[in-house]
PDB file of C-alpha atoms and ligand atoms in Angstrom:
ATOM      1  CA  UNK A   1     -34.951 -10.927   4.809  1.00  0.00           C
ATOM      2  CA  UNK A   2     -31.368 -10.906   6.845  1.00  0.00           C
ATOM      3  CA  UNK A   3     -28.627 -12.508   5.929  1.00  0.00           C
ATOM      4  CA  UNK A   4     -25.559 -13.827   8.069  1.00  0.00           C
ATOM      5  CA  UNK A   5     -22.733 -11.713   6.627  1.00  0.00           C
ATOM      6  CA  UNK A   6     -25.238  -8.977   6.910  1.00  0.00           C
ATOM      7  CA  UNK A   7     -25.509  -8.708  10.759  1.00  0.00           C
ATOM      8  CA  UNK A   8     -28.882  -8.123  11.054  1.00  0.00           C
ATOM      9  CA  UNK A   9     -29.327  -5.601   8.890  1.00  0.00           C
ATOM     10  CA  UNK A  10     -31.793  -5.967   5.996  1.00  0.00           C
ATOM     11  CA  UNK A  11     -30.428  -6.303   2.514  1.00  0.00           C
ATOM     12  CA  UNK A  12     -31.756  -4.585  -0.314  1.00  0.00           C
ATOM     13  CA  UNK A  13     -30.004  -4.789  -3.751  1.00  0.00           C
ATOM     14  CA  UNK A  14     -32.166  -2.449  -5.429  1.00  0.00           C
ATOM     15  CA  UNK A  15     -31.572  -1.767  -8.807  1.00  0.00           C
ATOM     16  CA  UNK A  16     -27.581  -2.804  -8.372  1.00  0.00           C
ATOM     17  CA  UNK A  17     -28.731  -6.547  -8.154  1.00  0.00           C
ATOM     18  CA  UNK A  18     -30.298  -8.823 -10.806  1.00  0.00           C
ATOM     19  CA  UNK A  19     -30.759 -12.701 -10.428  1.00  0.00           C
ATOM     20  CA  UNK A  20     -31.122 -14.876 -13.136  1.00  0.00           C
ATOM     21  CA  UNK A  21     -34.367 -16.500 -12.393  1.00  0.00           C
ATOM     22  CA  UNK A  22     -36.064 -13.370 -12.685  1.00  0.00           C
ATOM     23  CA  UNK A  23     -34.748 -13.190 -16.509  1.00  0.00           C
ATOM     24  CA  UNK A  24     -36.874 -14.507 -19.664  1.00  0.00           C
ATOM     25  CA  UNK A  25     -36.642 -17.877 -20.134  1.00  0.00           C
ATOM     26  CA  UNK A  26     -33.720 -19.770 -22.697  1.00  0.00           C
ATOM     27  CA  UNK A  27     -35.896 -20.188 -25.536  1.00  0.00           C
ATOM     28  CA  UNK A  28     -37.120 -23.405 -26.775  1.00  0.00           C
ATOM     29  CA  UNK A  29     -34.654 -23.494 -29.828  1.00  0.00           C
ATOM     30  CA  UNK A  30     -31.489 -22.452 -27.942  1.00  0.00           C
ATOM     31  CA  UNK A  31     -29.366 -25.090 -28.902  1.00  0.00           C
ATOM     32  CA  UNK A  32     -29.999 -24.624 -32.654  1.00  0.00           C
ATOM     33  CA  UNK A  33     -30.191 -20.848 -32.308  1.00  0.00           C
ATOM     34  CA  UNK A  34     -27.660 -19.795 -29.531  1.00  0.00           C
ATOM     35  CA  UNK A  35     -27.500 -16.079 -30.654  1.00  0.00           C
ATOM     36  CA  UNK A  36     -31.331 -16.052 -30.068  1.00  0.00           C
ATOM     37  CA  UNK A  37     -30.719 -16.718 -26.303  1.00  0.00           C
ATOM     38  CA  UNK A  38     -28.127 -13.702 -25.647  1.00  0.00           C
ATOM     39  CA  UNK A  39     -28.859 -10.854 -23.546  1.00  0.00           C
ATOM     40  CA  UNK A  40     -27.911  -7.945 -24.591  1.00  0.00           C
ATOM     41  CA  UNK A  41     -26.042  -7.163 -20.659  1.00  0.00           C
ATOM     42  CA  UNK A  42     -24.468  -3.905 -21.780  1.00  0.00           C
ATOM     43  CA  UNK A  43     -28.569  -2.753 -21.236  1.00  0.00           C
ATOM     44  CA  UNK A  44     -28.245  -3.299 -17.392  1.00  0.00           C
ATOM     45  CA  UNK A  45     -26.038  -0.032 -17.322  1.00  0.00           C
ATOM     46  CA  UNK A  46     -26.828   3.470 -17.302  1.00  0.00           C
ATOM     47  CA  UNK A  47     -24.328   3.822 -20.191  1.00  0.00           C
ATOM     48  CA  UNK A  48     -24.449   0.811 -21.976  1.00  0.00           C
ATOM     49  CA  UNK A  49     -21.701   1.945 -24.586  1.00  0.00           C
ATOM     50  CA  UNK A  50     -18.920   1.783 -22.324  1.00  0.00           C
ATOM     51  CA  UNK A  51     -16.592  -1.079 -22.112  1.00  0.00           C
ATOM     52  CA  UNK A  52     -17.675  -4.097 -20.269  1.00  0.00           C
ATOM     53  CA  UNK A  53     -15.971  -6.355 -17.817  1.00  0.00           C
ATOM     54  CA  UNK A  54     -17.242  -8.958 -15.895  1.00  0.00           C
ATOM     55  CA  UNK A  55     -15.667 -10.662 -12.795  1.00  0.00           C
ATOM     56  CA  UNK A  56     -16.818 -14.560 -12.203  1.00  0.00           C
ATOM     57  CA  UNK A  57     -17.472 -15.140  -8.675  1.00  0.00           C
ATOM     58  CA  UNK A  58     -17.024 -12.106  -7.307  1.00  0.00           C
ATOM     59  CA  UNK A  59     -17.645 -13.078  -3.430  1.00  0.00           C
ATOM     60  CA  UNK A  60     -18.759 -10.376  -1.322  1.00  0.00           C
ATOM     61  CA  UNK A  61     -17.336  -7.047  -3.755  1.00  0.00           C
ATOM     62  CA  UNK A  62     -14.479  -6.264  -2.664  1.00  0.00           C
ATOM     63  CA  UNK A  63     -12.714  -6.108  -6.162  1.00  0.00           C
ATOM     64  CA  UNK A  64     -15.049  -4.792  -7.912  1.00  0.00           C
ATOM     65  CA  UNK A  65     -15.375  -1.875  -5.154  1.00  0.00           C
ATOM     66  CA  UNK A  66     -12.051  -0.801  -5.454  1.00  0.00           C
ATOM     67  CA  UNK A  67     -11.588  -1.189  -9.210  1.00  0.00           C
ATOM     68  CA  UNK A  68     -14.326   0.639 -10.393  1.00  0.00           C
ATOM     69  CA  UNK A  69     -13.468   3.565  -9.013  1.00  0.00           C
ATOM     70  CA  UNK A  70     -10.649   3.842 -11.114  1.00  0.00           C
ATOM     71  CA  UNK A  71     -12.066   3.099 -14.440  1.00  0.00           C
ATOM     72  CA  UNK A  72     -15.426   5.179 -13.881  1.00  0.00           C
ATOM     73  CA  UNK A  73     -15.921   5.217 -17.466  1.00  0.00           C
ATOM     74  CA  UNK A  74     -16.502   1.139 -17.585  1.00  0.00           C
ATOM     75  CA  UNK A  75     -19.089  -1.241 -16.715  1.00  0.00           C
ATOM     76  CA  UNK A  76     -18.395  -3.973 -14.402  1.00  0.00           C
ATOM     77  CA  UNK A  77     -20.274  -7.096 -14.101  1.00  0.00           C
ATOM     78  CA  UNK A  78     -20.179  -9.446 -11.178  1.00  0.00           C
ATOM     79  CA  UNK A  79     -21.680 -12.726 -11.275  1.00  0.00           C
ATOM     80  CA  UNK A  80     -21.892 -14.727  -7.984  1.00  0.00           C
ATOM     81  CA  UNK A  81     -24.202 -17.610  -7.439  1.00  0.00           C
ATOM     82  CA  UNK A  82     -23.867 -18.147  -3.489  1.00  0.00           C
ATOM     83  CA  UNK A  83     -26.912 -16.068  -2.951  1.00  0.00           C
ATOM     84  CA  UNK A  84     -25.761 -14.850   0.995  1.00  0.00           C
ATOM     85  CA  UNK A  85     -22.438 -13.411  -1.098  1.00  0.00           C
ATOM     86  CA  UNK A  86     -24.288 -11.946  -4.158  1.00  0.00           C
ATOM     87  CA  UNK A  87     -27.017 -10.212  -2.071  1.00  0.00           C
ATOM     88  CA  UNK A  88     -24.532  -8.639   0.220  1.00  0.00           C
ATOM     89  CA  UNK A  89     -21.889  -7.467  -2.711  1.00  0.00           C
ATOM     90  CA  UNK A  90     -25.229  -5.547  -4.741  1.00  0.00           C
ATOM     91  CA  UNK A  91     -26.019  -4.593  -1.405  1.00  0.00           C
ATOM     92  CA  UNK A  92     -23.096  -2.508  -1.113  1.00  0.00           C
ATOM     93  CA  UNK A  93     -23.252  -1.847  -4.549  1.00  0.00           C
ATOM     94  CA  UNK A  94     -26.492   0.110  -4.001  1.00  0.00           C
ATOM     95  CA  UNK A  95     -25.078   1.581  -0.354  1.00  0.00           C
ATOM     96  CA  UNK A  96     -22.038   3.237  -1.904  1.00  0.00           C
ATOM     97  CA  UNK A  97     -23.944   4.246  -5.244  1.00  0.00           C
ATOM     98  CA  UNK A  98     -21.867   2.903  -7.499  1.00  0.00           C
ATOM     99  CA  UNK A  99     -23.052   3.045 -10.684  1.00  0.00           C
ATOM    100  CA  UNK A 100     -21.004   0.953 -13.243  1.00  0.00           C
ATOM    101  CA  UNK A 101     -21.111  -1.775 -11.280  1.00  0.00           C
ATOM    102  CA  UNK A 102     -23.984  -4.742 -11.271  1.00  0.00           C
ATOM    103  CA  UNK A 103     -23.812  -7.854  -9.397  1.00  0.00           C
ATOM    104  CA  UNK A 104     -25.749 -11.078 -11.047  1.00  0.00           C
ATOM    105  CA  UNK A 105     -27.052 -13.454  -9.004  1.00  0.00           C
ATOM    106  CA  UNK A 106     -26.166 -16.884 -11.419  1.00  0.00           C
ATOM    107  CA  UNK A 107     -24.036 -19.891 -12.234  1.00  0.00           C
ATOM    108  CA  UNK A 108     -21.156 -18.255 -14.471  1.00  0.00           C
ATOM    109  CA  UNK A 109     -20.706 -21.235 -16.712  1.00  0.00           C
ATOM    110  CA  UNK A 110     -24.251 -21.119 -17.701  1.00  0.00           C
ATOM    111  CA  UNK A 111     -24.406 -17.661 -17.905  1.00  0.00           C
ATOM    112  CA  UNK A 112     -21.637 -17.154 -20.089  1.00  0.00           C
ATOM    113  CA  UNK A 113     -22.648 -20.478 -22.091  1.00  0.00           C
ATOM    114  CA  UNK A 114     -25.719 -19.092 -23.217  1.00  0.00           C
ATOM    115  CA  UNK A 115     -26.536 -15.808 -22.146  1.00  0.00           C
ATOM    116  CA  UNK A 116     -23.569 -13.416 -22.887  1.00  0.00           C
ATOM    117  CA  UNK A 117     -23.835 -12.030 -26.651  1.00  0.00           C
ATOM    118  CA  UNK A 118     -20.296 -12.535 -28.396  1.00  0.00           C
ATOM    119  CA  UNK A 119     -17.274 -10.433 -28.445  1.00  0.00           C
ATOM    120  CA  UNK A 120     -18.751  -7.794 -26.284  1.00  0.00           C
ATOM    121  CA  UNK A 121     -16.286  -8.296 -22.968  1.00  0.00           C
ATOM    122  CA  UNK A 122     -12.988  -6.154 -22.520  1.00  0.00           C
ATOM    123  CA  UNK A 123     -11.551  -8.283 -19.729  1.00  0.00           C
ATOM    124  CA  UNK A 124     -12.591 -11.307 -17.837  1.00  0.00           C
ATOM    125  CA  UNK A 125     -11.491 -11.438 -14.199  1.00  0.00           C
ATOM    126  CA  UNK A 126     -10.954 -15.042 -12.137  1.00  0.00           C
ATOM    127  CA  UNK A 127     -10.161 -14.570  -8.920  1.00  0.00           C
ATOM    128  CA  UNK A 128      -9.393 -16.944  -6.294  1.00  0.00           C
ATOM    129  CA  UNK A 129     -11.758 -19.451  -7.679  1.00  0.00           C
ATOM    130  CA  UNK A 130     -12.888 -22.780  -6.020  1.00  0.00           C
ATOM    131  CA  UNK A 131      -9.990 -25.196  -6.154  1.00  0.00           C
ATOM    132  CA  UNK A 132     -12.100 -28.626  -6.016  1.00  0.00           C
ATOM    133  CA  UNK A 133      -9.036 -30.263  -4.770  1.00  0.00           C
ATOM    134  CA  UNK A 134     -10.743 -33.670  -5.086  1.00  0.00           C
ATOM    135  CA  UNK A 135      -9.834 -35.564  -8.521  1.00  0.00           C
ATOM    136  CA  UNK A 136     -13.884 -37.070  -8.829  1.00  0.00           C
ATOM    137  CA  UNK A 137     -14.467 -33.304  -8.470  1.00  0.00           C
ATOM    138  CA  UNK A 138     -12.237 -31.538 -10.957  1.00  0.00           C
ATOM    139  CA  UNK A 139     -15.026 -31.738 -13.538  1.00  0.00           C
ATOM    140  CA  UNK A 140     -16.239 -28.635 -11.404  1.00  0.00           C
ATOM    141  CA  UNK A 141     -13.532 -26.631 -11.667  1.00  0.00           C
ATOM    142  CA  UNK A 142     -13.966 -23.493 -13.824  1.00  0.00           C
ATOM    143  CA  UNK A 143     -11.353 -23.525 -16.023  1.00  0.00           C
ATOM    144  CA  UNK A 144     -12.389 -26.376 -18.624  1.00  0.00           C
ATOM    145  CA  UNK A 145     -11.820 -26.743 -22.704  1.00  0.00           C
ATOM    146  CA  UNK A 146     -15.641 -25.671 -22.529  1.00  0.00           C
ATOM    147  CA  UNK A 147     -14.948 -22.585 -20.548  1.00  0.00           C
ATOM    148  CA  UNK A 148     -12.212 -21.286 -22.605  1.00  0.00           C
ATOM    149  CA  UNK A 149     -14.093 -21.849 -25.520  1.00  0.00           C
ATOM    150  CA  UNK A 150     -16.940 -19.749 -24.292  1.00  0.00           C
ATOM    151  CA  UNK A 151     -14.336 -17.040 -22.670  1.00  0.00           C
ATOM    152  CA  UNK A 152     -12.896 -16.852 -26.464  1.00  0.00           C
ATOM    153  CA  UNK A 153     -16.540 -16.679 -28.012  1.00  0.00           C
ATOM    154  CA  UNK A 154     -17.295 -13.702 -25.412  1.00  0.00           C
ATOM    155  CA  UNK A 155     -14.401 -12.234 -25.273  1.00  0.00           C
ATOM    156  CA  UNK A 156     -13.586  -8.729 -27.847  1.00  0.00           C
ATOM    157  CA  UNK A 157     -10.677  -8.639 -30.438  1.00  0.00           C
ATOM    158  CA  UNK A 158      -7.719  -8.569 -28.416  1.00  0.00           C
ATOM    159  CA  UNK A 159     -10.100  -8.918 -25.153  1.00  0.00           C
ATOM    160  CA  UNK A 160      -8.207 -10.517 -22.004  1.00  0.00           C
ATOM    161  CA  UNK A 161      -9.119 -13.429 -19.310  1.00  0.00           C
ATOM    162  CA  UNK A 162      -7.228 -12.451 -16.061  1.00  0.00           C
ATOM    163  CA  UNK A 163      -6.859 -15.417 -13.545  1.00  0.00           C
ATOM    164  CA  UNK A 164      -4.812 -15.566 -10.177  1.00  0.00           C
ATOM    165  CA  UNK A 165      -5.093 -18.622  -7.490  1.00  0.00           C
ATOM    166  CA  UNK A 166      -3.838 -19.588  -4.378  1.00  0.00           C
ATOM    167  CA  UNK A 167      -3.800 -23.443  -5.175  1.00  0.00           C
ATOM    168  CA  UNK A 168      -0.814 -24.944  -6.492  1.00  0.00           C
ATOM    169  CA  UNK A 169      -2.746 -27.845  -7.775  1.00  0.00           C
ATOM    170  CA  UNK A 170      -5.041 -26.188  -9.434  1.00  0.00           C
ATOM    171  CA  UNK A 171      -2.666 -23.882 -10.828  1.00  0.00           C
ATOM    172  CA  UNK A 172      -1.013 -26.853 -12.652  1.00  0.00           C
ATOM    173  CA  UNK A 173      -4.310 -28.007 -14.302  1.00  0.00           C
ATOM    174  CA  UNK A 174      -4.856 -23.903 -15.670  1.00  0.00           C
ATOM    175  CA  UNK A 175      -1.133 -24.034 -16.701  1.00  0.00           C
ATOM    176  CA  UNK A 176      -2.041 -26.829 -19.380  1.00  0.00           C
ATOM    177  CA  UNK A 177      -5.365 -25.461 -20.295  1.00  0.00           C
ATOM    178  CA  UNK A 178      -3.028 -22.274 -20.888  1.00  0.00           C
ATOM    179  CA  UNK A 179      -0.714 -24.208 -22.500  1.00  0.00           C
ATOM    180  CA  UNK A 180      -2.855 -26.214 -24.636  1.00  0.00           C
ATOM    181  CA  UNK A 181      -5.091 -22.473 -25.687  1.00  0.00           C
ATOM    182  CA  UNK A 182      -2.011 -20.760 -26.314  1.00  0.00           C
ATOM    183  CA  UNK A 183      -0.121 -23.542 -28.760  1.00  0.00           C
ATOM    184  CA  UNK A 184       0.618 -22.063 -32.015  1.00  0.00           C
ATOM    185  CA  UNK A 185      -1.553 -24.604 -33.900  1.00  0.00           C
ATOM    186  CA  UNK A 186      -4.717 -23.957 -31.526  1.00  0.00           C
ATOM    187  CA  UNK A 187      -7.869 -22.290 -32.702  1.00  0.00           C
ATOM    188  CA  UNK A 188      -9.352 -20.395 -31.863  1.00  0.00           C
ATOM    189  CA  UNK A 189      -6.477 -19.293 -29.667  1.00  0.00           C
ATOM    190  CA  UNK A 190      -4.818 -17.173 -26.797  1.00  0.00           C
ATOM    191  CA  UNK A 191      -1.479 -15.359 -26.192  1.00  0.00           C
ATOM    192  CA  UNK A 192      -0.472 -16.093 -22.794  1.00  0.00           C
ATOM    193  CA  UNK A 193       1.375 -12.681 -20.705  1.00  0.00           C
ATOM    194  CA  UNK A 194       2.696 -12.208 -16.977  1.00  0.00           C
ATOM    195  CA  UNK A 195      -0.022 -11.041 -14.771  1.00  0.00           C
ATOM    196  CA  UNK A 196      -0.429  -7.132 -13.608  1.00  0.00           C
ATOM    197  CA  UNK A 197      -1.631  -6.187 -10.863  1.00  0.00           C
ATOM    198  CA  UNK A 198      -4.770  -3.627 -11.414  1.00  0.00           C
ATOM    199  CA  UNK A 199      -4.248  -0.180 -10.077  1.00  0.00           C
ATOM    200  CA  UNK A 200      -6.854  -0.730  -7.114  1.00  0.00           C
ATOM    201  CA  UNK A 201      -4.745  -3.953  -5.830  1.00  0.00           C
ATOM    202  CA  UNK A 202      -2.693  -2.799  -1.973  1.00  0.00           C
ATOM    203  CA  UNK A 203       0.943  -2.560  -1.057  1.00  0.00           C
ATOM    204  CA  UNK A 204       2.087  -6.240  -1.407  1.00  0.00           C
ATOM    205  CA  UNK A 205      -1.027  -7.099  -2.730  1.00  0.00           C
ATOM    206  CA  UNK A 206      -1.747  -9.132  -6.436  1.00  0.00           C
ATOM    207  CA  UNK A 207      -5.606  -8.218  -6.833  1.00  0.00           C
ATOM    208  CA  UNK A 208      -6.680  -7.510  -2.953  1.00  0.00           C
ATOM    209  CA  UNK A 209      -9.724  -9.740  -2.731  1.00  0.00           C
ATOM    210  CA  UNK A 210     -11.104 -10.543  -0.147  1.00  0.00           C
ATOM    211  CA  UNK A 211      -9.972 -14.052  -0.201  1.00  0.00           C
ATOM    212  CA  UNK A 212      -6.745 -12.890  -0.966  1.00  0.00           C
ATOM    213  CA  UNK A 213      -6.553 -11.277   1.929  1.00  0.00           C
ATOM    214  CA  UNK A 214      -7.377 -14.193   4.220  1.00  0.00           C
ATOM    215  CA  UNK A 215      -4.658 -16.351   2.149  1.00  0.00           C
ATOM    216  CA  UNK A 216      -1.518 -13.977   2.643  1.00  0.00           C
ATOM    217  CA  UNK A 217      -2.444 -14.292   6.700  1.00  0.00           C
ATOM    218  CA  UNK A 218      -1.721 -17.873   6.128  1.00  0.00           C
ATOM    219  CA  UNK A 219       1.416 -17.557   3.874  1.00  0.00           C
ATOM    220  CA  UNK A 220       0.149 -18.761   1.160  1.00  0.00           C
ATOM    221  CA  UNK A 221       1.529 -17.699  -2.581  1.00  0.00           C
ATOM    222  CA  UNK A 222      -0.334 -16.369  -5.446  1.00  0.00           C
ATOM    223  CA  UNK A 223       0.318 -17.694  -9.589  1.00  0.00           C
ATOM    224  CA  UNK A 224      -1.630 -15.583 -12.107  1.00  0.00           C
ATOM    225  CA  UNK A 225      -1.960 -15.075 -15.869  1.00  0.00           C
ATOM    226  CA  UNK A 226      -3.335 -13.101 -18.665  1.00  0.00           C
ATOM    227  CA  UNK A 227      -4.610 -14.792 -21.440  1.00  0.00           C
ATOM    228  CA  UNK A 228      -5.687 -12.376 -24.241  1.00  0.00           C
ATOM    229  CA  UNK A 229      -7.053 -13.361 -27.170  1.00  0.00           C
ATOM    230  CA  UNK A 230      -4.980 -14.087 -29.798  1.00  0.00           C
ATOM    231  CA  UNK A 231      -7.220 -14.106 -33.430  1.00  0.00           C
TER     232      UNK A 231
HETATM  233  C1  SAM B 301     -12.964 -18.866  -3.225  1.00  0.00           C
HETATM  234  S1  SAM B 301     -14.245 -17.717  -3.513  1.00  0.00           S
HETATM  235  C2  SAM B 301     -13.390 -16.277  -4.102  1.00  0.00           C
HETATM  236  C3  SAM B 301     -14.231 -15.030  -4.004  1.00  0.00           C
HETATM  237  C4  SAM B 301     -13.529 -13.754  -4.496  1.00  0.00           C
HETATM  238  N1  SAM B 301     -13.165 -13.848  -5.882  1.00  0.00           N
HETATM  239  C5  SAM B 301     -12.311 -13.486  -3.659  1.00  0.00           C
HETATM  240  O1  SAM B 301     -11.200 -13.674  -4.145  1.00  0.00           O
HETATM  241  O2  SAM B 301     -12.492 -13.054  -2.514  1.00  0.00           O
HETATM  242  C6  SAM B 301     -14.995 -18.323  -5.003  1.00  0.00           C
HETATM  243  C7  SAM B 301     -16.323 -17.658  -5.269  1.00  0.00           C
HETATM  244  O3  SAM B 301     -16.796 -18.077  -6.536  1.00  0.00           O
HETATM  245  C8  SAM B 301     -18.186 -18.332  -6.436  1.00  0.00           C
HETATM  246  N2  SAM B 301     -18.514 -19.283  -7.518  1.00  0.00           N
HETATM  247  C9  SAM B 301     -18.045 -20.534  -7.660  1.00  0.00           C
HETATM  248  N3  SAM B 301     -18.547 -21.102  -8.779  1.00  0.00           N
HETATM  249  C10 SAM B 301     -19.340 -20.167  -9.351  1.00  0.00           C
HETATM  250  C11 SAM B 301     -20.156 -20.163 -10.518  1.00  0.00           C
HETATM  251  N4  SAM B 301     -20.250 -21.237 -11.314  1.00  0.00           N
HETATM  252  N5  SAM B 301     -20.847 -19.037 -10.818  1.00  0.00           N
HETATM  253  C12 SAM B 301     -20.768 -17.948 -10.017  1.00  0.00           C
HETATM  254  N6  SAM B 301     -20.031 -17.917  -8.885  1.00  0.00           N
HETATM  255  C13 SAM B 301     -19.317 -19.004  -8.555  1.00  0.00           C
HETATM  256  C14 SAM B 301     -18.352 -18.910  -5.050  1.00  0.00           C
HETATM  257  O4  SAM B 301     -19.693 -18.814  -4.575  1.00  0.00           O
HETATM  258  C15 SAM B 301     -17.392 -18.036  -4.257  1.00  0.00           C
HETATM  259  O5  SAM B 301     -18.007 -16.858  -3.780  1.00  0.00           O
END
């Protein structure tokens, strides 16, 4: 099957892709027995007891291309449910061999809802995600009460939630999520930090996404955080 973004060429994922429907089914008890739903990720890695990250929509790669190669000793996780963008990023996953990288062909919120096994994730990465600009739409938006709650649950001891957007908007609605998760009286809770660039990001560059990339053509500015967890 060909794909648009990949030119003609036939993509093949091989063992660097893995999509969701193709996993066992949530068991019938789930929502009494959440831990019995987990999947034990780490597996999906040739070394399963490195440290794990995972990057929610991860577009076509591009971050998780560059980073990896300078943390070779961690696992990297990239979930992406447009299936044209996840089947090209494992794609390239598979063409330049890298090995501690996997790309996951899901819905994020569900996956981390119910499939990812708790306090096993070093550092969550949000980049650049969909804005939903539209107020009947904001229920969309990543970044919810629910979401944090599930980024704590997921998250290790001292584990960190890295976030950068474009849109000033939305960047207003994280800042009182952030605000609300990092209050002194909230638990469970966050401690909120300046964001850092990771080693792989370009001259001038904040993370060097792909998106990214298209934004700074335009002008546009960048607001990030760290959130790391707190208890
Ligand atoms: C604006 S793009 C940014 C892509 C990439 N992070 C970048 O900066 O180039 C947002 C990406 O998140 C993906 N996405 C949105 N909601 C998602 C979800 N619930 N689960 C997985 N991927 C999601 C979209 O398909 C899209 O590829």
């Amino acid at each position: 099957m060909s794909f648009g973004l990949s030119r003609g060429r036939t993509l093949d994922s091989g063992e660097f892709g893995i999509r969701a429907m193709n996993l066992p089914p949530l068991p019938d008890d789930c929502i009494s027995n959440p831990e019995g739903a987990r999947l034990d990720v780490r597996g999906w890695f040739d070394h399963p007891e490195r440290p794990f990250e995972l990057e929610i929509g991860s577009g076509k790669g591009t971050f998780l291309v560059q980073q990896s190669g300078h943390q070779p000793d961690t696992n990297f996780l990239g979930i992406e449910y447009a299936h044209e963008f996840y089947a090209y990023a494992a794609d390239r996953m598979r063409r330049n061999q890298i090995e501690n990288v996997r790309m996951l062909h899901a819905d994020a919120s569900e996956f981390l809802r119910w499939r990812v096994p708790t306090g096993i994730i070093s550092v969550l990465h949000l980049y650049f995600p969909d804005p939903w600009p539209k107020s009947r739409h904001h229920k969309r938006r990543m970044m919810q009460d629910a979401f944090m709650t599930q980024v704590h649950r997921v998250l290790e001891s001292s584990g960190e939630l890295r976030v950068v957007t474009d849109h000033l908007d939305y960047w207003a609605w994280m800042e009182e999520h952030f605000a609300r998760w990092c209050a002194p009286d909230h638990s469970p809770r966050f401690d909120r930090f300046e964001f850092a660039r990771p080693e792989s990001a370009g001259d001038g560059e904040v993370v060097g996404t792909n998106f990214e990339r298209k934004y700074i053509t335009e002008g546009r500015t960048f607001n990030g955080a760290i959130l790391r967890r707190a208890d």
